[in-house]
Amino acid sequence: MRSTAEIFGVPIDKVTLEKAFNNFKMFMTDDKLSIITTPNTEIVMMANKDKELLEVLKNSNMNIPDGIGLIYASKIHKLEIPERVTGVDFMRKILEYCNDINGSIFILGGKPGVAQKACENIKKRFKNIEIKGFEHGYFNSEEEQIIIEKINKANPDVLFVALGAPRQEKWIYKNRKRLNAKVAIGVGGSVDIWAGTAKRAPVIYQKLGLEWFYRLLKEPWRYKRMTSLPKFILKVILSRDITKLKN
């Protein structure tokens, strides 16, 4: 049975990496598309102002807690979210599983060449995965139908969508009844890591929950986006009840 905690109106699944992975395996046995999202503090803050995004998060099959701020909020308000489950780690678990079962994937998103390079690197590491296709994320509304037809013809087990938040979540949800796949998941920058165009923070930063700080050191121009975490934490501290939607 699904168990979630509401953080400012957004349902976050109370899962460990292993529990989230078990849910994924269950989704793989379903006949219809299952949607997985990877919300962090920035996405939760976005959803408080974006009704369309909030609808997506309320109707997805699983929202894994991908932001360290969500874990801080859980501890402060005793919401019982057990641990942070990063999209990068979760994607790796999915790839390992697909390799074990000779499963198939399709990657949509990133700059031109990124999805292709990610697929090449994934295939080198996971020999049994079937790469059903890839497309970059720079497409317009007229090209969208062609891409959907390509995905549906390929009929992958897992569709990884890396269009950036909230575009990737909205795109999956908008096309949920048109996509032939068992699972669709928004993975953002994880595809860049697999392509080698971006590096994950060193392990010490990961363990301390400071990957955001490492990104800020490497990409100082992102500072405006990084302010979402302190704003979120302040909001958490000042709120008596963080389960309700608050602007």
Short mmCIF file of C-alpha atoms in Angstrom, two decimals:
data_model
loop_
_atom_site.label_atom_id
_atom_site.label_comp_id
_atom_site.label_asym_id
_atom_site.label_seq_id
_atom_site.Cartn_x
_atom_site.Cartn_y
_atom_site.Cartn_z
CA MET A 1 0.00 0.00 0.00
CA ARG A 2 1.32 3.44 -0.94
CA SER A 3 2.39 5.69 1.93
CA THR A 4 3.11 9.38 1.34
CA ALA A 5 3.85 12.53 3.30
CA GLU A 6 2.45 15.87 2.16
CA ILE A 7 5.01 18.67 1.95
CA PHE A 8 3.30 21.94 1.11
CA GLY A 9 0.59 20.01 -0.71
CA VAL A 10 2.96 17.77 -2.67
CA PRO A 11 2.80 14.03 -1.92
CA ILE A 12 6.25 12.54 -1.33
CA ASP A 13 6.52 8.77 -1.07
CA LYS A 14 7.94 7.40 2.18
CA VAL A 15 10.45 5.16 0.47
CA THR A 16 14.02 3.99 0.75
CA LEU A 17 15.97 3.33 -2.44
CA GLU A 18 15.14 -0.36 -2.10
CA LYS A 19 11.42 0.27 -1.51
CA ALA A 20 11.26 2.64 -4.48
CA PHE A 21 12.98 0.01 -6.60
CA ASN A 22 10.47 -2.65 -5.49
CA ASN A 23 7.66 -0.30 -6.48
CA PHE A 24 9.29 0.16 -9.87
CA LYS A 25 9.43 -3.60 -10.41
CA MET A 26 5.73 -3.79 -9.58
CA PHE A 27 5.00 -1.03 -12.12
CA MET A 28 6.85 -3.07 -14.73
CA THR A 29 4.20 -5.78 -14.43
CA ASP A 30 1.31 -3.39 -15.08
CA ASP A 31 -0.43 -3.05 -18.42
CA LYS A 32 -0.63 0.75 -18.33
CA LEU A 33 2.04 3.44 -18.13
CA SER A 34 3.32 4.28 -14.65
CA ILE A 35 4.76 7.74 -13.97
CA ILE A 36 7.64 8.34 -11.55
CA THR A 37 8.88 11.80 -10.62
CA THR A 38 11.95 12.88 -8.65
CA PRO A 39 10.96 16.06 -6.77
CA ASN A 40 13.45 18.14 -4.83
CA THR A 41 12.88 21.33 -2.84
CA GLU A 42 12.89 23.46 -6.01
CA ILE A 43 10.16 21.37 -7.61
CA VAL A 44 8.03 21.48 -4.45
CA MET A 45 8.38 25.26 -4.38
CA MET A 46 7.48 25.42 -8.09
CA ALA A 47 4.37 23.31 -7.49
CA ASN A 48 3.10 25.81 -4.93
CA LYS A 49 2.82 28.38 -7.73
CA ASP A 50 2.19 26.06 -10.69
CA LYS A 51 -1.18 24.29 -10.55
CA GLU A 52 -0.38 22.18 -13.61
CA LEU A 53 2.79 20.82 -12.00
CA LEU A 54 0.95 20.21 -8.73
CA GLU A 55 -1.66 18.17 -10.62
CA VAL A 56 1.10 16.03 -12.14
CA LEU A 57 2.68 15.34 -8.74
CA LYS A 58 -0.67 14.51 -7.18
CA ASN A 59 -1.48 12.01 -9.93
CA SER A 60 1.86 10.31 -10.52
CA ASN A 61 2.44 6.74 -9.35
CA MET A 62 5.48 7.58 -7.22
CA ASN A 63 7.35 10.75 -6.19
CA ILE A 64 10.73 9.80 -4.76
CA PRO A 65 12.35 12.25 -2.26
CA ASP A 66 15.26 13.51 -4.35
CA GLY A 67 16.06 16.65 -2.32
CA ILE A 68 17.99 16.83 0.94
CA GLY A 69 15.68 19.68 1.96
CA LEU A 70 12.74 17.26 1.91
CA ILE A 71 14.56 15.03 4.40
CA TYR A 72 15.31 18.02 6.66
CA ALA A 73 11.61 18.97 6.49
CA SER A 74 10.60 15.41 7.32
CA LYS A 75 12.86 15.32 10.38
CA ILE A 76 11.72 18.71 11.66
CA HIS A 77 8.01 17.89 11.27
CA LYS A 78 8.25 14.13 11.89
CA LEU A 79 6.85 13.07 8.51
CA GLU A 80 8.73 9.76 8.48
CA ILE A 81 10.38 10.00 5.07
CA PRO A 82 13.21 7.51 5.70
CA GLU A 83 15.94 8.71 3.36
CA ARG A 84 16.88 10.70 0.31
CA VAL A 85 16.52 8.76 -2.94
CA THR A 86 18.41 10.52 -5.70
CA GLY A 87 17.35 10.31 -9.30
CA VAL A 88 20.90 9.34 -10.27
CA ASP A 89 20.97 6.36 -7.91
CA PHE A 90 17.47 5.33 -8.87
CA MET A 91 18.26 5.45 -12.58
CA ARG A 92 21.29 3.24 -11.97
CA LYS A 93 19.10 0.68 -10.14
CA ILE A 94 16.65 0.69 -13.04
CA LEU A 95 19.45 0.16 -15.55
CA GLU A 96 20.86 -2.72 -13.50
CA TYR A 97 17.42 -4.32 -13.45
CA CYS A 98 16.89 -3.85 -17.19
CA ASN A 99 20.27 -5.45 -17.77
CA ASP A 100 19.28 -8.45 -15.64
CA ILE A 101 16.00 -9.03 -17.51
CA ASN A 102 17.22 -8.02 -21.01
CA GLY A 103 14.93 -5.02 -20.80
CA SER A 104 14.76 -2.02 -23.11
CA ILE A 105 15.04 1.75 -22.71
CA PHE A 106 14.50 4.96 -24.67
CA ILE A 107 16.09 8.29 -23.67
CA LEU A 108 14.47 11.61 -24.57
CA GLY A 109 16.11 14.90 -23.69
CA GLY A 110 19.33 16.81 -23.26
CA LYS A 111 21.24 18.85 -25.79
CA PRO A 112 21.83 17.34 -29.26
CA GLY A 113 24.18 14.37 -28.94
CA VAL A 114 23.81 13.95 -25.17
CA ALA A 115 21.11 11.26 -25.20
CA GLN A 116 23.01 9.35 -27.88
CA LYS A 117 26.25 9.47 -25.90
CA ALA A 118 24.43 8.41 -22.72
CA CYS A 119 22.97 5.43 -24.57
CA GLU A 120 26.41 4.47 -25.88
CA ASN A 121 27.92 4.58 -22.39
CA ILE A 122 25.01 2.69 -20.88
CA LYS A 123 25.35 -0.04 -23.50
CA LYS A 124 29.08 -0.36 -22.77
CA ARG A 125 28.37 -0.96 -19.09
CA PHE A 126 25.14 -2.94 -19.42
CA LYS A 127 25.54 -5.33 -22.34
CA ASN A 128 22.08 -6.90 -22.04
CA ILE A 129 20.06 -3.69 -22.22
CA GLU A 130 18.32 -3.07 -25.52
CA ILE A 131 18.56 0.57 -26.55
CA LYS A 132 15.31 1.23 -28.38
CA GLY A 133 16.16 4.81 -29.32
CA PHE A 134 17.03 8.34 -28.26
CA GLU A 135 16.08 11.92 -29.11
CA HIS A 136 17.41 15.26 -27.90
CA GLY A 137 15.13 17.64 -26.05
CA TYR A 138 15.18 20.51 -28.52
CA PHE A 139 11.94 19.90 -30.38
CA ASN A 140 8.88 22.00 -31.10
CA SER A 141 5.18 21.09 -30.97
CA GLU A 142 5.15 20.04 -34.63
CA GLU A 143 8.05 17.62 -34.08
CA GLU A 144 6.56 16.25 -30.88
CA GLN A 145 4.13 13.91 -32.65
CA ILE A 146 6.95 12.41 -34.71
CA ILE A 147 8.94 11.76 -31.52
CA ILE A 148 5.94 10.13 -29.81
CA GLU A 149 5.42 7.90 -32.83
CA LYS A 150 9.10 6.91 -32.71
CA ILE A 151 8.82 6.05 -29.00
CA ASN A 152 5.64 4.06 -29.55
CA LYS A 153 7.10 2.12 -32.45
CA ALA A 154 10.09 1.26 -30.27
CA ASN A 155 7.80 0.31 -27.36
CA PRO A 156 10.51 0.47 -24.63
CA ASP A 157 10.10 -0.92 -21.14
CA VAL A 158 11.40 2.32 -19.62
CA LEU A 159 11.25 5.84 -21.03
CA PHE A 160 13.78 8.22 -19.43
CA VAL A 161 12.80 11.86 -19.99
CA ALA A 162 15.43 14.53 -19.38
CA LEU A 163 13.79 17.80 -20.35
CA GLY A 164 14.41 19.56 -17.05
CA ALA A 165 11.82 20.36 -14.40
CA PRO A 166 8.96 21.08 -14.70
CA ARG A 167 8.89 20.49 -18.46
CA GLN A 168 9.70 16.78 -18.24
CA GLU A 169 7.02 16.06 -15.62
CA LYS A 170 4.38 17.99 -17.54
CA TRP A 171 5.38 16.37 -20.85
CA ILE A 172 5.06 12.85 -19.50
CA TYR A 173 1.72 13.59 -17.85
CA LYS A 174 0.29 15.36 -20.90
CA ASN A 175 1.18 12.42 -23.12
CA ARG A 176 0.55 9.62 -20.61
CA LYS A 177 -2.30 8.12 -22.64
CA ARG A 178 -0.31 8.28 -25.88
CA LEU A 179 2.97 6.69 -24.80
CA ASN A 180 3.79 3.00 -25.23
CA ALA A 181 6.07 2.18 -22.31
CA LYS A 182 5.72 0.48 -18.96
CA VAL A 183 7.38 3.24 -16.94
CA ALA A 184 8.17 6.88 -17.72
CA ILE A 185 10.42 8.80 -15.36
CA GLY A 186 11.78 12.33 -15.35
CA VAL A 187 15.52 12.12 -14.73
CA GLY A 188 16.80 15.63 -15.49
CA GLY A 189 20.59 15.91 -15.33
CA SER A 190 21.14 12.18 -14.75
CA VAL A 191 21.39 11.70 -18.51
CA ASP A 192 24.20 14.28 -18.66
CA ILE A 193 26.09 12.26 -16.04
CA TRP A 194 25.71 9.07 -18.08
CA ALA A 195 26.80 10.98 -21.19
CA GLY A 196 29.88 12.28 -19.40
CA THR A 197 28.96 15.92 -20.02
CA ALA A 198 28.45 16.49 -16.29
CA LYS A 199 30.03 14.98 -13.20
CA ARG A 200 28.34 13.98 -9.99
CA ALA A 201 29.57 15.56 -6.78
CA PRO A 202 32.29 13.65 -4.88
CA VAL A 203 31.02 11.04 -2.42
CA ILE A 204 31.73 13.20 0.63
CA TYR A 205 29.37 15.89 -0.71
CA GLN A 206 26.74 13.23 -1.43
CA LYS A 207 26.92 11.79 2.09
CA LEU A 208 26.64 15.24 3.66
CA GLY A 209 23.72 16.21 1.44
CA LEU A 210 25.77 19.02 -0.09
CA GLU A 211 25.58 18.13 -3.77
CA TRP A 212 23.73 21.44 -4.31
CA PHE A 213 26.71 23.30 -2.81
CA TYR A 214 29.15 21.42 -5.05
CA ARG A 215 27.08 22.40 -8.11
CA LEU A 216 27.10 26.00 -6.91
CA LEU A 217 30.91 25.94 -6.64
CA LYS A 218 31.19 24.50 -10.14
CA GLU A 219 28.40 26.58 -11.68
CA PRO A 220 28.12 29.86 -9.74
CA TRP A 221 25.72 31.27 -12.34
CA ARG A 222 23.10 28.88 -10.91
CA TYR A 223 22.96 30.83 -7.64
CA LYS A 224 19.41 32.12 -8.22
CA ARG A 225 18.10 28.57 -8.52
CA MET A 226 20.09 27.51 -5.46
CA THR A 227 18.25 30.03 -3.29
CA SER A 228 15.21 27.75 -3.38
CA LEU A 229 16.76 25.51 -0.70
CA PRO A 230 17.29 28.16 2.01
CA LYS A 231 13.88 29.68 1.19
CA PHE A 232 12.31 26.25 1.54
CA ILE A 233 14.05 25.51 4.85
CA LEU A 234 12.99 28.90 6.26
CA LYS A 235 9.43 28.19 5.19
CA VAL A 236 9.61 24.77 6.87
CA ILE A 237 10.91 26.25 10.13
CA LEU A 238 8.29 29.00 10.24
CA SER A 239 5.35 26.72 9.40
CA ARG A 240 3.45 24.86 12.10
CA ASP A 241 1.91 22.50 9.52
CA ILE A 242 3.81 21.89 6.28
CA THR A 243 1.36 19.36 4.88
CA LYS A 244 -0.91 22.05 3.41
CA LEU A 245 -0.41 23.94 0.15
CA LYS A 246 1.05 27.36 0.99
CA ASN A 247 2.02 30.17 -1.36
#
